[in-house]
Short mmCIF file of C-alpha atoms and ligand atoms in Angstrom, two decimals:
data_model
loop_
_atom_site.label_atom_id
_atom_site.label_comp_id
_atom_site.label_asym_id
_atom_site.label_seq_id
_atom_site.Cartn_x
_atom_site.Cartn_y
_atom_site.Cartn_z
CA MET W 248 25.14 -6.08 36.57
CA ALA W 249 22.08 -4.00 37.46
CA PHE W 250 19.86 -2.25 34.92
CA PRO W 251 18.33 1.17 35.60
CA ALA W 252 15.01 1.36 37.44
CA GLY W 253 12.15 1.30 34.96
CA PHE W 254 14.10 -0.65 32.34
CA VAL W 255 11.51 -2.39 30.13
CA TRP W 256 11.95 -6.14 29.64
CA GLY W 257 10.03 -8.16 27.10
CA ALA W 258 9.91 -10.68 24.29
CA ALA W 259 8.85 -10.19 20.69
CA THR W 260 6.92 -11.89 17.88
CA SER W 261 5.45 -10.78 14.57
CA ALA W 262 2.00 -11.39 13.10
CA PHE W 263 2.82 -13.53 10.08
CA GLN W 264 5.33 -15.59 12.04
CA VAL W 265 2.95 -16.64 14.82
CA GLU W 266 -0.70 -15.98 14.02
CA GLY W 267 -1.78 -18.49 11.39
CA SER W 268 -5.54 -18.24 10.62
CA THR W 269 -4.64 -16.44 7.43
CA THR W 270 -8.20 -16.33 6.09
CA ALA W 271 -10.06 -15.81 9.39
CA ASP W 272 -12.38 -12.89 10.10
CA GLY W 273 -11.97 -11.23 6.73
CA ARG W 274 -8.18 -11.08 6.58
CA GLY W 275 -6.90 -10.30 3.10
CA GLN W 276 -3.93 -11.94 1.41
CA SER W 277 -0.40 -10.72 2.11
CA ILE W 278 2.73 -10.97 0.00
CA TRP W 279 4.03 -13.64 2.39
CA ASP W 280 0.98 -15.83 1.75
CA THR W 281 1.72 -15.54 -1.95
CA PHE W 282 5.44 -16.11 -1.56
CA ALA W 283 5.15 -19.10 0.79
CA ALA W 284 2.69 -20.77 -1.59
CA GLU W 285 5.29 -20.73 -4.38
CA ARG W 286 7.31 -23.93 -4.74
CA GLY W 287 10.90 -23.68 -3.53
CA ARG W 288 10.62 -20.39 -1.68
CA ILE W 289 10.46 -21.80 1.87
CA ALA W 290 13.10 -24.31 3.00
CA ASP W 291 10.69 -26.88 4.41
CA GLY W 292 7.67 -26.00 2.29
CA SER W 293 5.73 -24.65 5.26
CA THR W 294 3.45 -21.62 5.07
CA GLY W 295 2.09 -19.04 7.48
CA ASP W 296 -0.74 -21.38 8.44
CA PRO W 297 -0.98 -22.53 11.15
CA ALA W 298 2.45 -21.20 12.24
CA ALA W 299 2.14 -21.04 16.06
CA ASP W 300 -1.65 -20.70 15.85
CA HIS W 301 -1.47 -17.59 17.99
CA TYR W 302 -4.61 -16.07 16.45
CA SER W 303 -6.60 -18.81 18.23
CA ARG W 304 -4.35 -19.18 21.25
CA TRP W 305 -3.70 -15.51 22.03
CA GLU W 306 -5.27 -15.70 25.46
CA SER W 307 -3.19 -18.59 26.75
CA ASP W 308 -0.14 -17.03 25.11
CA LEU W 309 -0.74 -13.88 27.14
CA ASP W 310 -1.00 -16.06 30.25
CA LEU W 311 2.33 -17.56 29.30
CA ILE W 312 3.93 -14.11 29.05
CA ALA W 313 2.47 -13.25 32.45
CA ASP W 314 3.70 -16.57 33.92
CA LEU W 315 7.20 -15.76 32.71
CA GLY W 316 6.90 -12.42 34.49
CA LEU W 317 7.62 -10.36 31.39
CA PRO W 318 6.53 -6.72 31.80
CA ALA W 319 6.31 -6.07 28.05
CA TYR W 320 5.36 -7.83 24.82
CA ARG W 321 6.16 -6.77 21.27
CA PHE W 322 3.85 -7.98 18.51
CA SER W 323 2.89 -6.73 15.07
CA VAL W 324 -0.41 -5.90 13.45
CA ALA W 325 -1.21 -7.71 10.21
CA TRP W 326 -2.15 -4.93 7.80
CA PRO W 327 -4.32 -7.33 5.70
CA ARG W 328 -6.49 -7.96 8.77
CA ILE W 329 -7.15 -4.22 9.08
CA GLN W 330 -7.50 -3.36 5.40
CA PRO W 331 -7.83 -6.60 3.40
CA THR W 332 -6.88 -4.89 0.15
CA GLY W 333 -4.43 -2.42 1.67
CA SER W 334 -6.65 0.61 1.25
CA GLY W 335 -10.14 1.79 1.92
CA ALA W 336 -12.67 0.42 4.36
CA VAL W 337 -11.67 -0.95 7.74
CA ASN W 338 -12.28 -4.62 8.53
CA GLN W 339 -13.63 -4.20 12.04
CA ARG W 340 -13.13 -7.85 12.98
CA GLY W 341 -9.41 -7.41 12.37
CA VAL W 342 -9.26 -4.29 14.52
CA ASP W 343 -11.23 -6.11 17.23
CA PHE W 344 -8.62 -8.87 17.42
CA TYR W 345 -5.84 -6.42 18.25
CA ARG W 346 -8.11 -4.50 20.64
CA ARG W 347 -8.72 -7.76 22.54
CA LEU W 348 -5.03 -8.55 22.48
CA VAL W 349 -4.06 -5.14 23.82
CA ASP W 350 -6.77 -5.21 26.48
CA GLY W 351 -5.60 -8.69 27.45
CA LEU W 352 -2.08 -7.34 27.88
CA LEU W 353 -3.20 -4.35 29.91
CA THR W 354 -5.36 -6.55 32.15
CA ARG W 355 -2.25 -8.57 32.91
CA GLY W 356 -0.16 -5.44 33.48
CA ILE W 357 1.93 -6.03 30.35
CA HIS W 358 3.13 -3.11 28.23
CA PRO W 359 2.32 -3.39 24.51
CA ALA W 360 4.96 -2.59 21.90
CA ILE W 361 3.15 -2.58 18.57
CA THR W 362 4.87 -2.89 15.21
CA LEU W 363 2.68 -1.66 12.38
CA TYR W 364 4.53 -3.37 9.57
CA HIS W 365 6.49 -6.59 9.93
CA TRP W 366 6.65 -7.52 6.23
CA ASP W 367 3.08 -8.72 5.51
CA LEU W 368 2.09 -6.19 2.85
CA PRO W 369 -1.44 -6.62 1.46
CA GLN W 370 -1.04 -8.40 -1.90
CA PRO W 371 -3.15 -5.87 -3.85
CA LEU W 372 -0.62 -3.17 -2.95
CA GLN W 373 2.16 -5.35 -4.32
CA ASP W 374 0.16 -5.78 -7.50
CA ASP W 375 0.35 -2.00 -7.80
CA GLY W 376 4.15 -1.96 -7.29
CA GLY W 377 4.60 -2.46 -3.54
CA TRP W 378 7.38 -0.48 -1.87
CA ALA W 379 8.89 0.34 -5.24
CA VAL W 380 6.12 2.90 -5.72
CA ARG W 381 5.57 6.06 -3.75
CA ALA W 382 1.82 5.59 -3.32
CA THR W 383 2.45 2.72 -0.89
CA ALA W 384 3.80 5.27 1.60
CA ASP W 385 0.44 7.07 1.49
CA ARG W 386 -1.44 3.80 1.93
CA PHE W 387 0.72 3.00 4.95
CA ALA W 388 0.03 6.36 6.58
CA ASP W 389 -3.72 5.79 6.17
CA TYR W 390 -3.45 2.33 7.75
CA ALA W 391 -1.30 3.66 10.58
CA ALA W 392 -3.86 6.38 11.32
CA ILE W 393 -6.58 3.72 11.61
CA MET W 394 -4.55 1.89 14.26
CA PHE W 395 -3.61 5.05 16.19
CA ASP W 396 -7.27 5.95 16.31
CA ALA W 397 -8.39 2.45 17.35
CA LEU W 398 -5.86 2.33 20.21
CA ARG W 399 -5.54 6.02 20.96
CA ASP W 400 -6.15 5.54 24.68
CA VAL W 401 -3.34 2.99 25.08
CA ASP W 402 0.07 3.96 26.40
CA ALA W 403 1.89 1.83 23.82
CA THR W 404 5.31 1.83 22.23
CA TRP W 405 4.61 2.10 18.51
CA LEU W 406 7.07 0.99 15.86
CA THR W 407 6.34 1.97 12.29
CA ILE W 408 8.35 -0.42 10.13
CA ASN W 409 10.39 -3.48 11.01
CA GLU W 410 13.78 -3.56 9.30
CA PRO W 411 13.28 -1.56 6.10
CA LYS W 412 16.76 -2.76 5.12
CA THR W 413 15.69 -6.40 5.05
CA THR W 414 12.65 -5.68 2.91
CA ALA W 415 14.66 -3.58 0.47
CA TYR W 416 17.66 -5.86 0.10
CA VAL W 417 16.33 -9.35 0.76
CA GLY W 418 12.84 -8.75 -0.66
CA TYR W 419 13.62 -6.50 -3.66
CA ARG W 420 17.32 -7.08 -4.41
CA TRP W 421 18.02 -10.75 -3.65
CA GLY W 422 14.48 -12.07 -3.90
CA ALA W 423 14.90 -14.43 -0.95
CA HIS W 424 11.98 -12.82 0.89
CA ALA W 425 8.60 -11.68 -0.39
CA PRO W 426 7.93 -10.18 -2.88
CA GLY W 427 10.82 -12.17 -4.39
CA ILE W 428 12.13 -9.42 -6.68
CA SER W 429 15.76 -9.01 -7.80
CA ASP W 430 16.04 -5.46 -9.07
CA VAL W 431 18.60 -2.99 -7.81
CA ASP W 432 16.55 0.09 -8.70
CA GLN W 433 13.46 -1.27 -7.00
CA ALA W 434 15.60 -1.96 -3.93
CA ALA W 435 16.65 1.68 -3.75
CA ALA W 436 13.07 2.82 -4.25
CA ALA W 437 11.94 0.44 -1.50
CA VAL W 438 14.41 2.07 0.90
CA HIS W 439 13.13 5.56 0.25
CA HIS W 440 9.45 4.73 0.16
CA GLN W 441 9.59 2.78 3.42
CA LEU W 442 11.39 5.65 5.12
CA LEU W 443 8.83 8.06 3.71
CA ALA W 444 6.05 5.77 4.95
CA HIS W 445 7.66 5.78 8.38
CA GLY W 446 7.81 9.59 8.42
CA ARG W 447 4.21 9.94 7.25
CA ALA W 448 3.08 7.54 9.96
CA VAL W 449 4.94 9.55 12.60
CA SER W 450 3.10 12.68 11.39
CA ALA W 451 -0.20 10.78 11.62
CA PHE W 452 0.70 9.65 15.12
CA ARG W 453 1.36 13.21 16.32
CA ALA W 454 -1.83 14.44 14.64
CA SER W 455 -3.90 11.68 16.26
CA GLY W 456 -3.05 12.69 19.78
CA ALA W 457 -2.66 9.00 20.66
CA ALA W 458 -0.91 8.19 23.92
CA GLY W 459 2.47 6.50 24.02
CA GLY W 460 5.56 6.98 21.87
CA ILE W 461 6.76 6.08 18.39
CA GLY W 462 9.92 4.93 16.67
CA ILE W 463 11.24 2.61 13.94
CA ALA W 464 12.97 -0.77 14.22
CA LEU W 465 16.33 -0.93 12.42
CA ASN W 466 18.54 -3.98 12.13
CA LEU W 467 22.03 -2.61 12.48
CA LEU W 468 25.22 -4.46 11.63
CA PRO W 469 28.62 -3.43 12.97
CA VAL W 470 31.14 -3.79 10.15
CA TYR W 471 34.77 -4.55 11.00
CA PRO W 472 37.54 -4.16 8.40
CA VAL W 473 39.67 -7.32 8.36
CA ASP W 474 42.86 -5.25 7.95
CA LEU W 475 43.99 -1.69 7.27
CA GLU W 476 43.51 -2.01 3.52
CA ALA W 477 39.88 -2.90 4.13
CA ASP W 478 39.07 0.39 5.88
CA PRO W 479 37.49 2.20 2.89
CA ALA W 480 35.38 -0.83 1.98
CA ALA W 481 34.21 -1.10 5.59
CA VAL W 482 33.15 2.54 5.58
CA ARG W 483 31.06 1.94 2.46
CA ALA W 484 29.58 -1.23 3.92
CA ASP W 485 28.61 0.74 7.01
CA ALA W 486 26.84 3.24 4.75
CA VAL W 487 24.85 0.49 3.02
CA GLU W 488 24.04 -1.46 6.18
CA ASN W 489 23.50 1.31 8.72
CA ARG W 490 23.91 4.96 7.76
CA LEU W 491 21.52 4.76 4.80
CA PHE W 492 18.76 4.31 7.39
CA LEU W 493 20.10 6.16 10.43
CA ASP W 494 21.18 9.34 8.66
CA PRO W 495 17.89 10.29 6.98
CA ILE W 496 15.91 9.48 10.13
CA LEU W 497 18.21 11.12 12.67
CA LEU W 498 20.09 13.73 10.61
CA GLY W 499 17.66 14.47 7.78
CA ARG W 500 20.03 13.55 4.93
CA TYR W 501 21.10 10.52 2.94
CA PRO W 502 24.77 9.53 3.12
CA THR W 503 26.49 10.11 -0.23
CA ASP W 504 28.50 6.88 -0.09
CA ALA W 505 25.69 4.30 0.16
CA ILE W 506 26.10 3.23 -3.42
CA GLY W 507 26.29 0.05 -5.47
CA THR W 508 29.66 -1.46 -4.76
CA LEU W 509 30.08 -4.21 -2.22
CA ALA W 510 27.57 -6.95 -2.57
CA GLY W 511 25.59 -4.78 -4.99
CA GLN W 512 22.54 -4.14 -2.87
CA LEU W 513 22.06 -0.69 -4.39
CA PRO W 514 22.57 1.01 -7.75
CA ALA W 515 26.16 2.03 -8.54
CA ASP W 516 24.95 5.51 -9.44
CA PRO W 517 25.40 7.84 -6.47
CA GLY W 518 22.46 9.87 -7.72
CA ALA W 519 20.03 6.97 -7.28
CA PHE W 520 18.44 8.51 -4.22
CA GLU W 521 18.31 12.03 -5.61
CA ASP W 522 15.86 10.88 -8.25
CA LEU W 523 13.56 9.38 -5.64
CA VAL W 524 13.54 12.21 -3.12
CA GLN W 525 10.98 14.97 -3.55
CA ASP W 526 10.95 18.34 -1.82
CA GLY W 527 10.07 17.97 1.83
CA ASP W 528 10.62 14.20 2.02
CA LEU W 529 13.62 14.40 4.30
CA GLU W 530 11.81 16.73 6.70
CA VAL W 531 9.03 14.15 6.94
CA ILE W 532 11.48 11.27 7.35
CA SER W 533 13.46 13.04 10.08
CA ALA W 534 10.46 13.98 12.25
CA PRO W 535 11.48 13.69 15.92
CA LEU W 536 11.00 10.24 17.45
CA ASP W 537 10.42 9.05 21.00
CA LEU W 538 12.75 6.08 20.59
CA VAL W 539 14.95 4.32 18.09
CA ALA W 540 14.53 0.54 18.16
CA VAL W 541 17.69 -1.45 17.51
CA GLN W 542 17.69 -5.08 16.42
CA TYR W 543 21.02 -6.74 16.95
CA TYR W 544 22.02 -10.24 15.87
CA GLY W 545 25.75 -10.03 15.15
CA VAL W 546 28.48 -8.45 13.08
CA THR W 547 30.35 -8.86 9.81
CA GLY W 548 33.92 -8.52 8.61
CA VAL W 549 34.72 -6.84 5.31
CA ASP W 550 37.82 -7.24 3.15
CA ASP W 551 39.39 -4.65 0.85
CA ALA W 552 37.27 -5.84 -2.08
CA GLY W 553 34.14 -5.25 -0.03
CA ASN W 554 33.36 -8.93 0.44
CA GLN W 555 31.79 -10.04 3.68
CA VAL W 556 34.21 -12.13 5.73
CA GLU W 557 33.47 -14.45 8.62
CA LEU W 558 35.30 -13.07 11.64
CA TYR W 559 33.28 -14.90 14.28
CA PRO W 560 31.55 -18.29 14.42
CA THR W 561 28.01 -18.33 13.12
CA SER W 562 24.89 -19.74 14.73
CA LEU W 563 22.68 -22.23 12.87
CA ALA W 564 21.77 -19.17 10.76
CA PRO W 565 24.74 -18.74 8.40
CA TRP W 566 24.30 -14.95 8.30
CA GLN W 567 24.62 -14.60 12.07
CA GLN W 568 28.23 -14.06 13.23
CA VAL W 569 27.88 -14.09 16.99
CA HIS W 570 29.87 -11.37 18.75
CA PRO W 571 28.35 -9.91 21.95
CA GLU W 572 30.95 -7.12 22.16
CA GLY W 573 29.58 -5.96 18.80
CA LEU W 574 26.46 -4.83 20.62
CA TYR W 575 28.57 -2.66 22.92
CA ASP W 576 30.49 -1.26 19.93
CA LEU W 577 27.24 -0.53 18.10
CA LEU W 578 25.59 1.25 21.04
CA MET W 579 28.71 3.34 21.70
CA ASP W 580 29.00 4.24 18.00
CA LEU W 581 25.39 5.42 18.00
CA LEU W 582 26.06 7.53 21.08
CA ILE W 583 29.01 9.23 19.38
CA ASP W 584 27.61 9.57 15.85
CA TYR W 585 24.04 10.54 16.79
CA PRO W 586 24.33 12.46 20.07
CA ASP W 587 20.88 14.01 19.65
CA ALA W 588 19.11 10.69 19.05
CA PRO W 589 16.18 9.74 21.31
CA PRO W 590 16.57 6.84 23.76
CA LEU W 591 17.29 3.42 22.32
CA VAL W 592 15.38 0.18 22.89
CA ILE W 593 16.65 -3.21 21.74
CA THR W 594 13.55 -4.74 20.14
CA GLU W 595 15.17 -7.96 18.87
CA ASN W 596 18.17 -10.03 19.92
CA GLY W 597 18.41 -13.78 19.87
CA ILE W 598 19.70 -16.97 18.32
CA PRO W 599 18.19 -20.13 16.81
CA ASP W 600 18.49 -23.48 18.54
CA PRO W 601 21.59 -25.28 17.27
CA THR W 602 19.46 -28.03 15.75
CA ALA W 603 16.17 -27.92 13.89
CA ASP W 604 14.23 -30.34 16.12
CA GLY W 605 14.47 -28.23 19.29
CA THR W 606 14.81 -29.51 22.82
CA ALA W 607 14.35 -27.91 26.21
CA ASP W 608 18.11 -27.65 26.68
CA ASP W 609 19.00 -24.37 25.03
CA THR W 610 22.13 -23.52 26.98
CA GLU W 611 23.56 -21.82 23.92
CA ARG W 612 20.66 -19.33 23.86
CA LEU W 613 20.91 -18.70 27.57
CA GLU W 614 24.62 -17.92 27.22
CA PHE W 615 23.96 -15.75 24.18
CA LEU W 616 21.40 -13.69 26.07
CA ARG W 617 23.60 -13.37 29.12
CA ALA W 618 26.61 -12.22 27.09
CA HIS W 619 24.55 -9.66 25.18
CA LEU W 620 22.83 -8.32 28.27
CA GLN W 621 26.21 -7.90 29.93
CA GLN W 622 27.34 -5.80 26.97
CA ALA W 623 24.12 -3.79 27.08
CA ALA W 624 24.65 -3.08 30.79
CA ARG W 625 28.23 -2.07 30.05
CA ALA W 626 27.06 0.39 27.39
CA ILE W 627 24.49 1.88 29.77
CA GLY W 628 27.28 2.32 32.32
CA ASP W 629 29.25 4.20 29.66
CA GLY W 630 26.46 6.65 28.93
CA VAL W 631 24.16 4.98 26.39
CA ARG W 632 20.47 5.78 26.93
CA LEU W 633 19.05 2.28 26.53
CA THR W 634 15.62 1.93 28.09
CA GLY W 635 14.43 -1.56 27.17
CA TYR W 636 15.22 -4.97 25.76
CA TYR W 637 13.01 -7.50 23.94
CA ALA W 638 14.31 -11.00 23.27
CA TRP W 639 13.57 -12.52 19.87
CA SER W 640 11.45 -14.54 20.10
CA LEU W 641 8.78 -15.44 22.62
CA LEU W 642 7.80 -18.53 20.62
CA ASP W 643 9.25 -20.85 18.01
CA ASN W 644 7.62 -19.62 14.82
CA PHE W 645 7.62 -19.33 11.03
CA GLU W 646 11.17 -18.16 10.34
CA TRP W 647 10.51 -16.68 6.88
CA ALA W 648 12.45 -18.49 4.13
CA GLU W 649 13.59 -21.07 6.68
CA GLY W 650 10.01 -21.96 7.51
CA LEU W 651 9.70 -23.99 10.71
CA SER W 652 13.25 -25.32 10.42
CA GLN W 653 14.85 -22.67 12.66
CA ARG W 654 13.61 -22.36 16.21
CA TRP W 655 14.15 -18.92 17.73
CA GLY W 656 11.77 -19.19 20.69
CA LEU W 657 12.43 -18.91 24.39
CA VAL W 658 9.38 -21.16 24.45
CA HIS W 659 9.31 -24.37 22.43
CA VAL W 660 6.31 -24.96 20.20
CA ASP W 661 5.37 -28.47 19.13
CA PHE W 662 4.03 -27.70 15.66
CA GLU W 663 1.93 -30.89 15.66
CA THR W 664 0.11 -30.29 18.93
CA GLN W 665 0.84 -26.54 19.36
CA GLU W 666 1.93 -27.31 22.90
CA ARG W 667 4.12 -24.58 24.45
CA THR W 668 7.06 -25.53 26.71
CA PRO W 669 9.35 -22.87 28.15
CA LYS W 670 13.00 -23.66 27.46
CA ASP W 671 15.81 -23.21 29.99
CA SER W 672 16.50 -19.77 28.50
CA ALA W 673 12.95 -18.66 29.29
CA ARG W 674 13.29 -19.68 32.94
CA TRP W 675 16.66 -17.99 33.15
CA TYR W 676 15.36 -14.83 31.46
CA SER W 677 12.52 -14.67 34.01
CA THR W 678 15.05 -14.49 36.83
CA VAL W 679 16.97 -11.71 35.08
CA VAL W 680 13.78 -9.74 34.56
CA ALA W 681 12.70 -10.23 38.18
CA ALA W 682 16.10 -9.07 39.44
CA ASN W 683 16.44 -6.26 36.88
CA ALA W 684 20.03 -7.44 36.68
CA VAL W 685 22.14 -9.90 34.71
CA PRO W 686 24.71 -12.08 36.48
CA ARG W 687 28.33 -11.17 35.79
CA SER W 688 29.22 -14.75 34.92
C1 GBH U 80 14.86 -10.43 12.14
O1 GBH U 80 15.63 -10.18 11.02
C2 GBH U 80 13.38 -10.34 11.83
O2 GBH U 80 12.87 -9.08 12.23
C3 GBH U 80 12.58 -11.43 12.48
O3 GBH U 80 11.29 -11.45 11.94
C4 GBH U 80 13.29 -12.75 12.30
O4 GBH U 80 12.53 -13.84 12.74
C5 GBH U 80 14.57 -12.68 13.09
O5 GBH U 80 15.33 -11.60 12.69
C6 GBH U 80 15.44 -13.92 12.98
O6 GBH U 80 15.93 -14.06 11.68
O7 GBH U 80 18.62 -15.18 3.44
O8 GBH U 80 21.01 -14.99 3.65
O9 GBH U 80 19.76 -13.22 2.58
C7 GBH U 80 17.04 -10.24 11.25
C8 GBH U 80 17.82 -9.79 10.03
C9 GBH U 80 17.87 -10.04 7.67
C10 GBH U 80 18.49 -11.86 9.03
C11 GBH U 80 17.67 -10.99 6.51
C12 GBH U 80 18.31 -12.82 7.87
C13 GBH U 80 18.37 -13.01 5.48
C14 GBH U 80 19.70 -13.54 5.15
N1 GBH U 80 17.63 -10.72 8.92
N2 GBH U 80 18.55 -12.11 6.64
S1 GBH U 80 19.77 -14.29 3.59
#
């Protein structure tokens, strides 16, 4: 199944998950440093240091990407390296690291996709309220402007915020991610303030005149009702999981049914968002984008009481119900519900190794990727404007609350020696990329 000419193929990482060197060159502390240092937060007690030691090994990692023949690489910038306290003066050594990284990519002919925020908020901003307070959106826009200016000559794909849903629900409602808060009102505030931050950063991007394009990375979750009675609950779950983020960005309005209910991610009061939104916010949030980045891992079933139901077998990650056709359904739904949306790029898709130790035989990942790419090709054939795909992840890395106990890499990392070994999936993916086509079977 052939992909269109110019389709962008890559693999992705994020700063906190791979870099390590958390105190090097003036980097400030992030909320994930704080969180990982607390007993019981991370499954195996690991922290963000050394992770995959990418801060030291960036050059050989770029060689690895080139050896695999990947035309694009998605990484994130650690805000605390750029502004150690989250505001004010620039830490030039931090900027220099990403300048070297980007130049290293360009030298190798690799397209950079740069995420500005992949969850590592500077701790001092959290001390002032984090995403629960509006001022953090202003801080983010300032930081974004610094990066646009530093890399203004680079034809990059910029992504403002990675998965605002995960930060709001897992970070502020369930407390399983940093900052470890369980407060339904703060979760709602974190949704709005991240979307506002996104919109402000887009404005800063346009004002900067930087080359390239900009979008946001949303993790979307197709919701299937388990039976007819479950239809209304599934519609509400879709509001909480998907439309709460897509509608303000692409339609300039919040859905009215993304409320409490269900698993209780959000306040039960339908007016919760009205109190947060100020005049002009939705115009800022819905500023035109060059792309929408979709991160797809699987689906969920919902019963009539709004409970999540397992419809498909999960991977080693209990939240991941694997269903490749769900990607097709999702892309087609986006085409129908948001006909004026900009082109889509899949910026994450992947699966952990079935066991924690990790071997070179990752047939399951290879088959996962193949099945999902087949569905992506099918959606393109049916009219979806999908212009790129990034596998998650290039490297085994620090998998948030799971620490080093879930391996998501196409490339194995020995966390004792830091040796990199491409898995079967990496070799297979290289052939797909070279052919610009995925085998039918
Ligand atoms: C992505 O999130 C992240 O962007 C990436 O950094 C990460 O490494 C990758 O996926 C693999 O997980 O603890 O039961 O509340 C994917 C969406 C949302 C999935 C939060 C895990 C936590 C489930 N993630 N969710 S739970």
